[in-house]
Coordinates of C-alpha atoms and ligand atoms in Angstrom, one line a residue:
X1 CA -18.8 -3.9 23.3
X2 CA -16.6 -7.0 23.3
X3 CA -14.2 -7.1 20.4
X4 CA -15.4 -9.2 17.5
X5 CA -13.1 -11.0 15.2
X6 CA -13.7 -11.5 11.5
X7 CA -11.5 -13.9 9.5
X8 CA -11.1 -13.5 5.8
X9 CA -9.8 -16.6 3.9
X10 CA -9.4 -17.3 0.3
X11 CA -9.8 -20.3 -2.0
X12 CA -9.4 -21.6 -5.6
X13 CA -6.8 -19.1 -6.7
X14 CA -4.7 -16.3 -5.3
X15 CA -5.0 -12.6 -6.2
X16 CA -8.8 -12.6 -5.7
X17 CA -8.7 -9.4 -3.7
X18 CA -9.1 -10.5 -0.1
X19 CA -7.5 -7.2 0.8
X20 CA -10.2 -5.3 -1.0
X21 CA -13.0 -7.3 0.5
X22 CA -11.6 -6.9 4.0
X23 CA -11.1 -3.2 3.3
X24 CA -14.6 -2.8 1.9
X25 CA -16.2 -4.6 4.9
X26 CA -14.1 -2.4 7.2
X27 CA -15.3 0.7 5.4
X28 CA -18.9 -0.3 5.8
X29 CA -18.5 -1.0 9.5
X30 CA -16.6 2.2 10.1
X31 CA -19.4 4.1 8.3
X32 CA -21.8 2.6 10.8
X33 CA -19.8 4.2 13.6
X34 CA -17.8 1.1 14.7
X35 CA -14.1 1.2 15.4
X36 CA -12.4 -1.2 13.0
X37 CA -8.8 -2.4 12.2
X38 CA -7.6 -4.9 9.7
X39 CA -4.5 -7.1 10.0
X40 CA -2.8 -9.4 7.5
X41 CA -1.1 -12.7 8.2
X42 CA 1.3 -13.6 5.5
X43 CA 2.4 -17.3 5.3
X44 CA 5.9 -16.7 4.0
X45 CA 9.1 -17.2 6.1
X46 CA 10.5 -13.7 5.5
X47 CA 10.3 -11.7 8.7
X48 CA 8.8 -8.9 6.7
X49 CA 8.5 -8.0 3.0
X50 CA 11.3 -5.4 3.3
X51 CA 13.9 -7.6 1.7
X52 CA 11.6 -8.8 -1.1
X53 CA 12.1 -7.7 -4.7
X54 CA 8.9 -5.8 -5.8
X55 CA 8.6 -8.5 -8.5
X56 CA 7.7 -11.0 -5.7
X57 CA 4.9 -9.2 -3.9
X58 CA 4.7 -5.7 -5.3
X59 CA 5.4 -2.5 -3.4
X60 CA 6.7 -2.6 0.2
X61 CA 4.4 -0.4 2.3
X62 CA 5.7 1.4 5.4
X63 CA 3.6 2.0 8.6
X64 CA 3.9 5.1 10.8
X65 CA 5.9 3.1 13.4
X66 CA 8.4 2.1 10.8
X67 CA 7.3 -1.5 9.9
X68 CA 7.9 -2.7 6.3
X69 CA 4.6 -4.2 5.4
X70 CA 2.6 -6.0 2.7
X71 CA 1.0 -3.7 0.2
X72 CA -2.5 -4.7 1.4
X73 CA -1.9 -2.5 4.4
X74 CA -1.9 0.4 1.9
X75 CA -5.4 -0.6 0.8
X76 CA -6.5 -0.9 4.5
X77 CA -5.3 2.7 5.2
X78 CA -6.7 4.1 2.0
X79 CA -10.1 2.6 2.6
X80 CA -10.3 3.1 6.4
X81 CA -8.4 6.4 6.7
X82 CA -6.8 4.9 9.8
X83 CA -3.0 4.3 10.2
X84 CA -1.8 0.7 10.7
X85 CA 1.2 -0.4 12.7
X86 CA 3.6 -3.3 13.0
X87 CA 0.8 -5.3 14.7
X88 CA -1.3 -5.2 11.6
X89 CA 1.1 -7.4 9.5
X90 CA 2.5 -10.6 10.8
X91 CA 4.5 -13.3 8.8
X92 CA 5.3 -16.9 9.5
X93 CA 8.9 -15.7 9.9
X94 CA 7.9 -13.4 12.7
X95 CA 5.8 -16.1 14.4
X96 CA 8.6 -18.6 14.3
X97 CA 11.2 -16.1 15.4
X98 CA 9.2 -15.2 18.4
X99 CA 8.6 -18.9 19.3
X100 CA 12.3 -19.7 18.9
X101 CA 13.3 -16.7 21.0
X102 CA 11.0 -17.9 23.8
X103 CA 12.4 -21.4 23.5
X104 CA 15.9 -20.1 23.8
X105 CA 14.9 -18.0 26.9
X106 CA 13.5 -21.2 28.4
X107 CA 9.9 -19.9 28.5
X108 CA 8.6 -23.3 27.5
X109 CA 9.9 -25.0 30.7
X110 CA 11.4 -28.0 29.1
X111 CA 8.5 -28.8 26.8
X112 CA 8.9 -30.1 23.3
X113 CA 8.1 -27.0 21.1
X114 CA 5.6 -27.9 18.3
X115 CA 3.5 -26.4 15.6
X116 CA 0.4 -27.2 17.7
X117 CA 0.2 -25.7 20.3
X118 CA 3.2 -23.4 20.3
X119 CA 3.0 -21.9 16.8
X120 CA -0.7 -21.8 16.7
X121 CA -0.8 -20.2 20.2
X122 CA 1.6 -17.5 18.9
X123 CA -0.6 -16.9 15.9
X124 CA -3.6 -16.6 18.2
X125 CA -1.8 -14.2 20.5
X126 CA -1.0 -12.0 17.5
X127 CA -4.6 -12.2 16.2
X128 CA -5.9 -10.9 19.6
X129 CA -3.1 -8.3 20.2
X130 CA -5.0 -5.5 18.5
X131 CA -8.3 -6.6 20.0
X132 CA -6.8 -6.6 23.5
X133 CA -5.9 -2.9 23.2
X134 CA -9.6 -2.2 23.7
X135 CA -9.5 0.3 20.8
X136 CA -11.5 -1.7 18.4
X137 CA -15.0 -3.1 18.0
X138 CA -13.9 -5.3 15.1
X139 CA -10.6 -6.8 14.2
X140 CA -10.6 -8.1 10.6
X141 CA -7.9 -10.7 10.0
X142 CA -7.0 -11.5 6.5
X143 CA -5.2 -14.8 6.1
X144 CA -2.8 -14.6 3.1
X145 CA -2.5 -17.5 0.7
X146 CA -5.1 -20.0 -0.4
X147 CA -6.9 -22.7 1.5
X148 CA -5.1 -26.0 0.9
X149 CA -1.6 -24.4 0.9
X150 CA 0.8 -26.2 3.2
X151 CA 2.0 -22.9 4.4
X152 CA -1.4 -21.6 5.6
X153 CA -2.3 -24.8 7.6
X154 CA -1.1 -23.4 11.0
X155 CA -3.1 -20.2 10.5
X156 CA -6.3 -22.1 9.6
X157 CA -5.8 -24.3 12.7
X158 CA -5.5 -21.2 14.8
X159 CA -8.6 -19.8 13.2
X160 CA -10.5 -23.0 13.9
X161 CA -9.5 -22.8 17.6
X162 CA -10.3 -19.2 17.9
X163 CA -13.8 -19.7 16.3
X164 CA -14.4 -22.4 18.9
X165 CA -13.2 -20.2 21.8
X166 CA -14.9 -16.9 20.6
X167 CA -18.2 -18.4 19.5
X168 CA -20.5 -15.6 18.3
X169 CA -17.7 -13.1 18.6
X170 CA -16.1 -14.5 15.5
X171 CA -17.0 -15.1 12.0
X172 CA -15.4 -16.4 8.8
X173 CA -15.8 -14.8 5.4
X174 CA -14.4 -17.1 2.6
X175 CA -13.6 -15.6 -0.8
X176 CA -13.6 -17.9 -3.8
X177 CA -13.6 -17.7 -7.6
X178 CA -16.3 -18.7 -10.0
X179 CA -14.7 -19.0 -13.4
X180 CA -16.6 -18.5 -16.7
X181 CA -15.9 -21.0 -19.4
X182 CA -16.3 -19.2 -22.7
X183 CA -16.6 -22.4 -24.8
X184 CA -19.3 -23.8 -22.6
X185 CA -20.8 -20.3 -21.9
X186 CA -21.1 -21.3 -18.3
X187 CA -20.1 -20.1 -14.9
X188 CA -18.7 -22.9 -12.8
X189 CA -19.2 -23.3 -9.0
X190 CA -17.4 -26.6 -8.5
X191 CA -14.0 -25.0 -7.5
X192 CA -15.9 -23.1 -4.9
X193 CA -17.5 -26.2 -3.5
X194 CA -14.1 -27.9 -3.4
X195 CA -12.5 -25.0 -1.7
X196 CA -15.2 -24.9 1.0
X197 CA -14.8 -28.6 1.5
X198 CA -11.1 -28.0 2.1
X199 CA -12.0 -25.4 4.8
X200 CA -14.5 -27.8 6.3
X201 CA -11.9 -30.5 6.4
X202 CA -9.7 -28.4 8.7
X203 CA -12.8 -27.7 10.9
X204 CA -13.8 -24.3 9.6
X205 CA -17.4 -23.6 8.4
X206 CA -17.5 -20.3 6.6
X207 CA -20.4 -18.0 7.5
X208 CA -20.3 -15.9 4.5
X209 CA -19.1 -16.7 1.0
X210 CA -18.0 -14.0 -1.4
X211 CA -17.8 -15.3 -5.0
X212 CA -15.4 -13.4 -7.3
X213 CA -16.7 -13.3 -10.8
X214 CA -16.5 -11.6 -14.1
X215 CA -20.1 -12.2 -14.9
X216 CA -23.3 -11.9 -12.9
X217 CA -24.0 -15.1 -11.0
X218 CA -27.8 -15.9 -11.2
X219 CA -29.7 -16.3 -7.9
X220 CA -30.4 -19.9 -8.6
X221 CA -26.7 -20.7 -8.8
X222 CA -26.0 -18.8 -5.6
X223 CA -28.7 -20.9 -3.9
X224 CA -27.0 -24.0 -5.2
X225 CA -23.7 -22.9 -3.7
X226 CA -25.4 -22.1 -0.4
X227 CA -26.9 -25.6 -0.3
X228 CA -23.7 -27.4 -1.1
X229 CA -21.6 -25.4 1.3
X230 CA -23.9 -25.2 4.4
X231 CA -24.2 -21.4 4.1
X232 CA -27.4 -19.4 4.3
X233 CA -28.6 -18.3 0.8
X234 CA -28.4 -14.6 1.6
X235 CA -24.9 -15.0 2.8
X236 CA -23.6 -16.0 -0.6
X237 CA -22.6 -12.8 -2.1
X238 CA -21.0 -12.1 -5.5
X239 CA -18.1 -9.7 -6.1
X240 CA -18.2 -8.8 -9.7
X241 CA -15.4 -7.0 -11.4
X242 CA -15.9 -3.3 -10.8
X243 CA -14.5 -0.3 -12.7
X244 CA -12.7 0.8 -9.5
X245 CA -11.9 -1.0 -6.3
X246 CA -13.4 1.9 -4.4
X247 CA -16.9 0.9 -5.6
X248 CA -16.6 -2.5 -3.9
X249 CA -17.9 -1.3 -0.5
X250 CA -21.1 -0.1 -2.3
X251 CA -21.4 -3.4 -4.2
X252 CA -21.1 -5.3 -0.9
X253 CA -23.6 -3.0 0.9
X254 CA -26.1 -3.5 -1.9
X255 CA -26.0 -7.2 -1.0
X256 CA -26.2 -6.4 2.7
X257 CA -22.8 -7.8 3.6
X258 CA -22.5 -5.5 6.6
X259 CA -25.9 -6.3 7.9
X260 CA -25.3 -10.1 7.4
X261 CA -22.0 -9.9 9.3
X262 CA -23.6 -7.9 12.2
X263 CA -26.6 -10.2 12.5
X264 CA -24.4 -13.3 12.5
X265 CA -22.5 -11.7 15.4
X266 CA -25.8 -11.0 17.3
X267 CA -25.8 -7.2 16.6
X268 CA -28.9 -5.7 15.3
X269 CA -28.0 -3.3 12.5
X270 CA -29.4 0.1 13.0
X271 CA -29.9 2.5 10.1
X272 CA -27.6 2.8 7.2
X273 CA -23.8 3.3 6.9
X274 CA -23.0 7.0 6.3
X275 CA -21.2 6.9 3.0
X276 CA -21.7 10.5 2.0
X277 CA -18.0 11.4 1.7
X278 CA -17.2 8.1 0.0
X279 CA -20.0 8.5 -2.5
X280 CA -18.9 12.1 -3.2
X281 CA -15.4 10.7 -4.1
X282 CA -16.9 8.1 -6.4
X283 CA -19.2 10.6 -8.0
X284 CA -16.3 12.8 -8.8
X285 CA -14.3 9.8 -10.0
X286 CA -17.0 8.7 -12.5
X287 CA -17.9 12.2 -13.7
X288 CA -14.4 13.6 -14.3
X289 CA -14.0 13.8 -18.1
X290 CA -11.0 16.1 -18.6
X291 CA -7.8 14.3 -18.3
X292 CA -4.5 15.0 -16.7
X293 CA -1.5 13.2 -18.2
X294 CA 1.1 12.1 -15.7
X295 CA 4.2 10.0 -16.4
X296 CA 5.8 7.8 -13.8
X297 CA 9.5 7.3 -14.6
X298 CA 10.8 4.0 -13.0
X299 CA 12.3 0.7 -13.7
X300 CA 9.4 -1.6 -12.7
X301 CA 7.1 -0.7 -15.6
X302 CA 5.9 -4.2 -16.2
X303 CA 4.6 -4.4 -12.7
X304 CA 2.0 -1.8 -11.6
X305 CA 1.9 -3.1 -8.1
X306 CA 5.5 -2.0 -7.6
X307 CA 4.3 1.6 -7.4
X308 CA 0.8 0.9 -6.0
X309 CA 0.6 3.7 -3.4
X310 CA 1.9 6.3 -5.9
X311 CA -0.7 5.3 -8.4
X312 CA -3.4 5.5 -5.9
X313 CA -2.2 8.9 -4.5
X314 CA -2.1 10.3 -8.0
X315 CA -5.5 9.1 -8.8
X316 CA -7.0 10.3 -5.5
X317 CA -5.5 13.8 -6.0
X318 CA -6.7 13.8 -9.7
X319 CA -10.2 13.0 -8.5
X320 CA -9.9 15.8 -5.9
X321 CA -9.1 18.2 -8.7
X322 CA -12.0 16.9 -10.8
X323 CA -9.7 15.3 -13.4
X324 CA -9.3 11.8 -14.8
X325 CA -5.8 10.5 -14.3
X326 CA -4.1 9.2 -17.4
X327 CA -1.0 7.5 -16.1
X328 CA 1.9 6.5 -18.4
X329 CA 4.7 4.3 -17.2
X330 CA 8.0 5.4 -18.6
X331 CA 10.7 2.8 -18.5
X332 CA 13.8 4.6 -17.2
X333 CA 16.0 1.9 -18.7
X334 CA 14.9 3.0 -22.1
X335 CA 15.5 6.7 -21.7
X336 CA 18.5 8.5 -23.2
X337 CA 19.5 12.1 -23.6
X338 CA 18.2 11.9 -27.2
X339 CA 14.8 10.3 -26.7
X340 CA 13.8 11.7 -23.3
X341 CA 11.8 14.5 -24.9
X342 CA 10.0 12.1 -27.2
X343 CA 8.8 10.1 -24.2
X344 CA 7.9 13.0 -22.0
X345 CA 6.6 15.8 -24.3
X346 CA 2.9 15.1 -24.0
X347 CA 2.9 14.8 -20.2
X348 CA 1.5 17.4 -17.9
X349 CA 3.5 16.3 -15.0
X350 CA 6.3 13.7 -14.3
X351 CA 6.9 11.6 -11.2
X352 CA 10.4 10.2 -10.6
X353 CA 9.9 7.0 -8.8
X354 CA 11.7 5.7 -5.6
X355 CA 14.0 2.7 -5.9
X356 CA 17.3 1.0 -5.1
X357 CA 20.4 0.4 -7.1
X358 CA 22.0 1.3 -10.4
X359 CA 19.6 -0.1 -12.9
X360 CA 17.6 2.5 -14.8
X361 CA 19.2 5.4 -12.9
X362 CA 20.8 7.2 -15.8
X363 CA 17.4 7.3 -17.5
X364 CA 16.0 9.1 -14.5
X365 CA 18.7 11.8 -14.9
X366 CA 17.8 12.3 -18.5
X367 CA 14.2 12.6 -17.6
X368 CA 14.9 15.1 -14.9
X369 CA 17.2 17.2 -17.1
X370 CA 14.5 17.4 -19.8
X371 CA 11.6 18.3 -17.4
X372 CA 13.8 20.8 -15.6
X373 CA 14.9 22.5 -18.8
X374 CA 11.3 22.5 -20.2
X375 CA 9.8 23.5 -16.9
X376 CA 7.4 20.5 -16.6
X377 CA 5.9 19.9 -13.1
X378 CA 8.2 17.3 -11.6
X379 CA 7.9 15.3 -8.4
X380 CA 10.8 13.3 -7.2
X381 CA 10.1 10.8 -4.4
X382 CA 13.0 9.3 -2.3
X383 CA 15.4 8.0 -4.9
X384 CA 13.6 10.3 -7.3
X385 CA 14.5 13.3 -5.1
X386 CA 18.1 12.0 -4.8
X387 CA 18.2 11.9 -8.6
X388 CA 17.0 15.5 -8.8
X389 CA 19.8 16.5 -6.5
X390 CA 22.4 14.6 -8.5
X391 CA 21.2 15.9 -11.9
X392 CA 21.2 19.5 -10.5
X393 CA 24.7 19.0 -9.2
X394 CA 26.0 17.7 -12.5
X395 CA 24.3 20.0 -14.9
X396 CA 23.7 23.2 -13.0
X397 CA 26.4 23.3 -10.4
X398 CA 28.9 21.7 -12.8
X399 CA 30.0 19.0 -10.4
X400 CA 30.5 16.6 -13.3
X401 CA 30.7 13.2 -11.6
X402 CA 28.4 14.0 -8.8
X403 CA 26.5 10.9 -7.6
X404 CA 25.1 9.0 -4.7
X405 CA 27.5 6.7 -3.0
X406 CA 24.8 4.0 -3.5
X407 CA 25.7 4.1 -7.2
X408 CA 29.3 5.1 -7.1
X409 CA 31.3 4.7 -3.9
X410 CA 34.2 6.7 -5.4
X411 CA 32.4 9.7 -6.7
X412 CA 34.3 13.0 -6.1
X413 CA 31.0 14.7 -5.3
X414 CA 28.9 12.5 -3.0
X415 CA 25.9 14.9 -3.0
X416 CA 23.9 11.9 -1.8
X417 CA 25.6 9.8 0.8
X418 CA 25.0 7.0 3.2
X419 CA 23.5 8.2 6.5
X420 CA 25.9 8.3 9.4
X421 CA 23.9 5.8 11.5
X422 CA 23.8 3.4 8.5
X423 CA 27.5 3.1 8.3
X424 CA 27.8 0.4 10.9
X425 CA 24.9 -1.6 9.7
X426 CA 25.4 -4.9 7.8
X427 CA 22.0 -6.6 8.1
X428 CA 19.6 -5.8 5.3
X429 CA 16.3 -6.5 7.1
X430 CA 14.4 -3.7 8.8
X431 CA 17.6 -1.5 9.1
X432 CA 16.7 1.4 6.9
X433 CA 15.6 4.8 8.3
X434 CA 11.9 3.8 8.5
X435 CA 8.6 5.2 9.5
X436 CA 7.2 8.7 10.3
X437 CA 9.4 11.6 11.1
X438 CA 8.7 15.3 11.5
X439 CA 9.7 17.7 8.9
X440 CA 10.0 21.5 9.2
X441 CA 9.2 23.4 6.1
X442 CA 10.5 26.9 5.1
X443 CA 7.4 29.2 5.4
X444 CA 8.0 30.8 2.0
X445 CA 8.4 27.5 0.2
X446 CA 6.0 26.0 -2.3
X447 CA 5.9 22.8 -0.3
X448 CA 4.7 24.7 2.8
X449 CA 2.1 26.3 0.7
X450 CA 1.0 22.9 -0.6
X451 CA 0.5 21.5 2.9
X452 CA -0.8 24.7 4.4
X453 CA 1.6 24.2 7.2
X454 CA 5.3 24.4 8.2
X455 CA 5.4 21.2 10.1
X456 CA 4.4 17.9 8.7
X457 CA 5.0 14.2 9.5
X458 CA 5.7 11.8 6.7
X459 CA 7.0 8.3 6.3
X460 CA 10.5 7.3 5.2
X461 CA 12.4 4.3 3.8
X462 CA 16.0 4.9 2.9
X463 CA 19.6 4.6 3.8
X464 CA 21.1 7.5 1.8
X465 CA 20.5 11.2 2.3
X466 CA 21.3 14.6 1.0
X467 CA 24.9 15.5 2.0
X468 CA 24.6 18.6 4.2
X469 CA 28.1 19.8 3.2
X470 CA 26.7 20.8 -0.2
X471 CA 23.7 22.6 1.1
X472 CA 24.9 26.1 0.6
X473 CA 26.0 25.4 -2.9
X474 CA 22.6 24.1 -3.8
X475 CA 20.8 27.0 -2.1
X476 CA 22.9 29.5 -3.9
X477 CA 22.6 27.6 -7.2
X478 CA 18.8 27.7 -7.2
X479 CA 17.8 24.4 -5.7
X480 CA 16.6 25.2 -2.2
X481 CA 16.6 22.8 0.8
X482 CA 13.2 23.7 2.1
X483 CA 12.4 20.9 4.4
X484 CA 14.6 19.5 7.2
X485 CA 14.2 17.2 10.1
X486 CA 14.0 19.4 13.2
X487 CA 16.1 17.1 15.4
X488 CA 18.8 15.9 13.0
X489 CA 18.8 18.7 10.4
X490 CA 18.6 16.1 7.6
X491 CA 17.4 17.6 4.3
X492 CA 14.0 16.1 3.5
X493 CA 12.7 18.4 0.8
X494 CA 14.3 20.3 -2.1
X495 CA 12.6 22.6 -4.6
X496 CA 13.6 24.9 -7.4
X497 CA 11.4 28.0 -6.7
X498 CA 11.8 29.5 -10.2
X499 CA 10.2 26.5 -11.8
X500 CA 6.5 25.8 -12.1
X501 CA 6.6 22.9 -9.7
X502 CA 9.9 21.1 -9.1
X503 CA 9.9 19.3 -5.7
X504 CA 11.7 16.3 -4.4
X505 CA 11.0 14.7 -1.1
X506 CA 13.2 12.2 0.7
X507 CA 10.1 10.9 2.4
X508 CA 7.2 9.0 0.7
X509 CA 4.0 11.1 0.8
X510 CA 2.3 8.3 -1.0
X511 CA 2.1 6.2 2.2
X512 CA -0.2 8.9 3.7
X513 CA -2.9 9.5 1.1
X514 CA -6.3 8.1 1.5
X515 CA -9.6 8.3 -0.4
X516 CA -11.1 10.7 2.2
X517 CA -7.8 12.6 2.7
X518 CA -5.6 12.7 -0.4
X519 CA -2.1 13.9 0.4
X520 CA -1.8 17.7 0.0
X521 CA 1.5 17.4 -1.9
X522 CA 0.0 15.2 -4.5
X523 CA -3.0 17.5 -4.8
X524 CA -0.6 20.5 -5.3
X525 CA 1.4 18.5 -7.9
X526 CA -1.8 17.6 -9.9
X527 CA -3.0 21.2 -9.7
X528 CA 0.3 22.4 -11.2
X529 CA 0.1 19.7 -13.9
X530 CA -3.5 20.8 -14.7
X531 CA -2.4 24.5 -14.9
X532 CA 0.6 23.6 -17.1
X533 CA -1.8 21.7 -19.4
X534 CA -4.2 24.7 -19.6
X535 CA -1.2 27.0 -20.3
X536 CA -0.2 24.9 -23.3
X537 CA -3.6 24.7 -24.8
Ligands
LIG601 N1 18.0 3.8 -2.5 C1 17.8 5.1 -1.8 C2 18.2 5.0 -0.4 O1 18.2 4.0 0.2 C3 16.3 5.5 -2.0 C4 15.3 4.6 -1.4 C5 13.9 4.7 -1.9 O2 13.7 5.3 -2.9 N2 13.0 4.2 -1.1 O3 18.4 6.0 0.2

């Protein structure tokens, strides 16, 4: 079958959940047996989100091939269970960089380089790149930003051209917002009408409208929207707030979104999507009544999106274990030696978050000391693992001023140090150790038991590493280096075997945890937390 292209645009306001709608549609098409991928176009000038503060756009996600990507790619993977790559996330910066490189090479043969056609052609080339691999029946392209933004204009022009070129092999789903005015007790569709007008002005007629709403939109009102917007009545769908984002595929299917999309692209839908495994997950999610209390110690407590993939991985693993996740954010900046116990004592398990820089770091050490001494299941991820190593060096190996050279360049015990290959790097963008690497696990380790394997591949994003010179001292002192990179010998996993569950990973297992396949290490951690909870009862 020829590759079909579905564009997802958004109007009225941002943060409507285009990523969730794209992912849900992908889930439905996948469950019908189609091969589907989702890509995101971000209208900002940064080459990638790698240099962005999490306060700007939330967590930075990492693909297998080492691309620092928008967090929506995490949703795509969690919903579709399919890895994404660099080609799945493109920014305006990347588009311009590539056009400017071509101009410098002389590829444009003396022509004046312009937004139309050169930038739009580059956008179109990127839209079709995944489709041209022949691997996918559907490529869903999410256009970041909101219709009417100056920044999105070249993308919309590219979509307009592609729709014209691709005809029935393309389709536009437009997501808008229907606000409820409490004082008037009314839902309002005018913003939707305006947003569709804006799209029409740039030459795009949406085929499907998805209306985000907090209240049920009556059929009559949906018909009115259809009439005003030149969209068929059954193709006006509501997306009402759901208790979990993982229910959205079902809500979309109830309104036949998948069938409507297929029909509009001249495909006769056959049978029903097979959502057995998906439904089993949702059933477990909604019926789990016993809780598991997990604390996440980090510095971005005001911003849940900063640790999006960790939250999702914990919740998937909890569901897998038949538990309801009760997640508490613990602000590492507020933790001291004296109050750490107060903050952590009711928790069944503690995650020490990844991160960069000095802020909040001492609090992480206090938290680790407390959970280590009280034998609470503890999971350190990336910087969290590095903090476990530093805390152990200071308080167990008596290397008093041990540190990472990220925090203290003059530390006498650089148990965490800048990686050799990083020493000559001065550019910040895309220069960390990124993407999936193999890791060999000691057969008798808890981490190997968790994975049920001695060889795993997980994704990385860091510049600093465990300093191999200290390896023997740690091993002898009781913190074992149980996971190493088979080619470079870099230490990737440490654990304290005598504790209930005390594991730190230099890699980020949260980037490889999906609804259908929760990451085994998170499952093992939650199991340990549940066991600890039962013990204390
Ligand atoms: N700042 C640490 C490093 O660069 C850890 C990075 C992280 O937690 N992602 O090595």
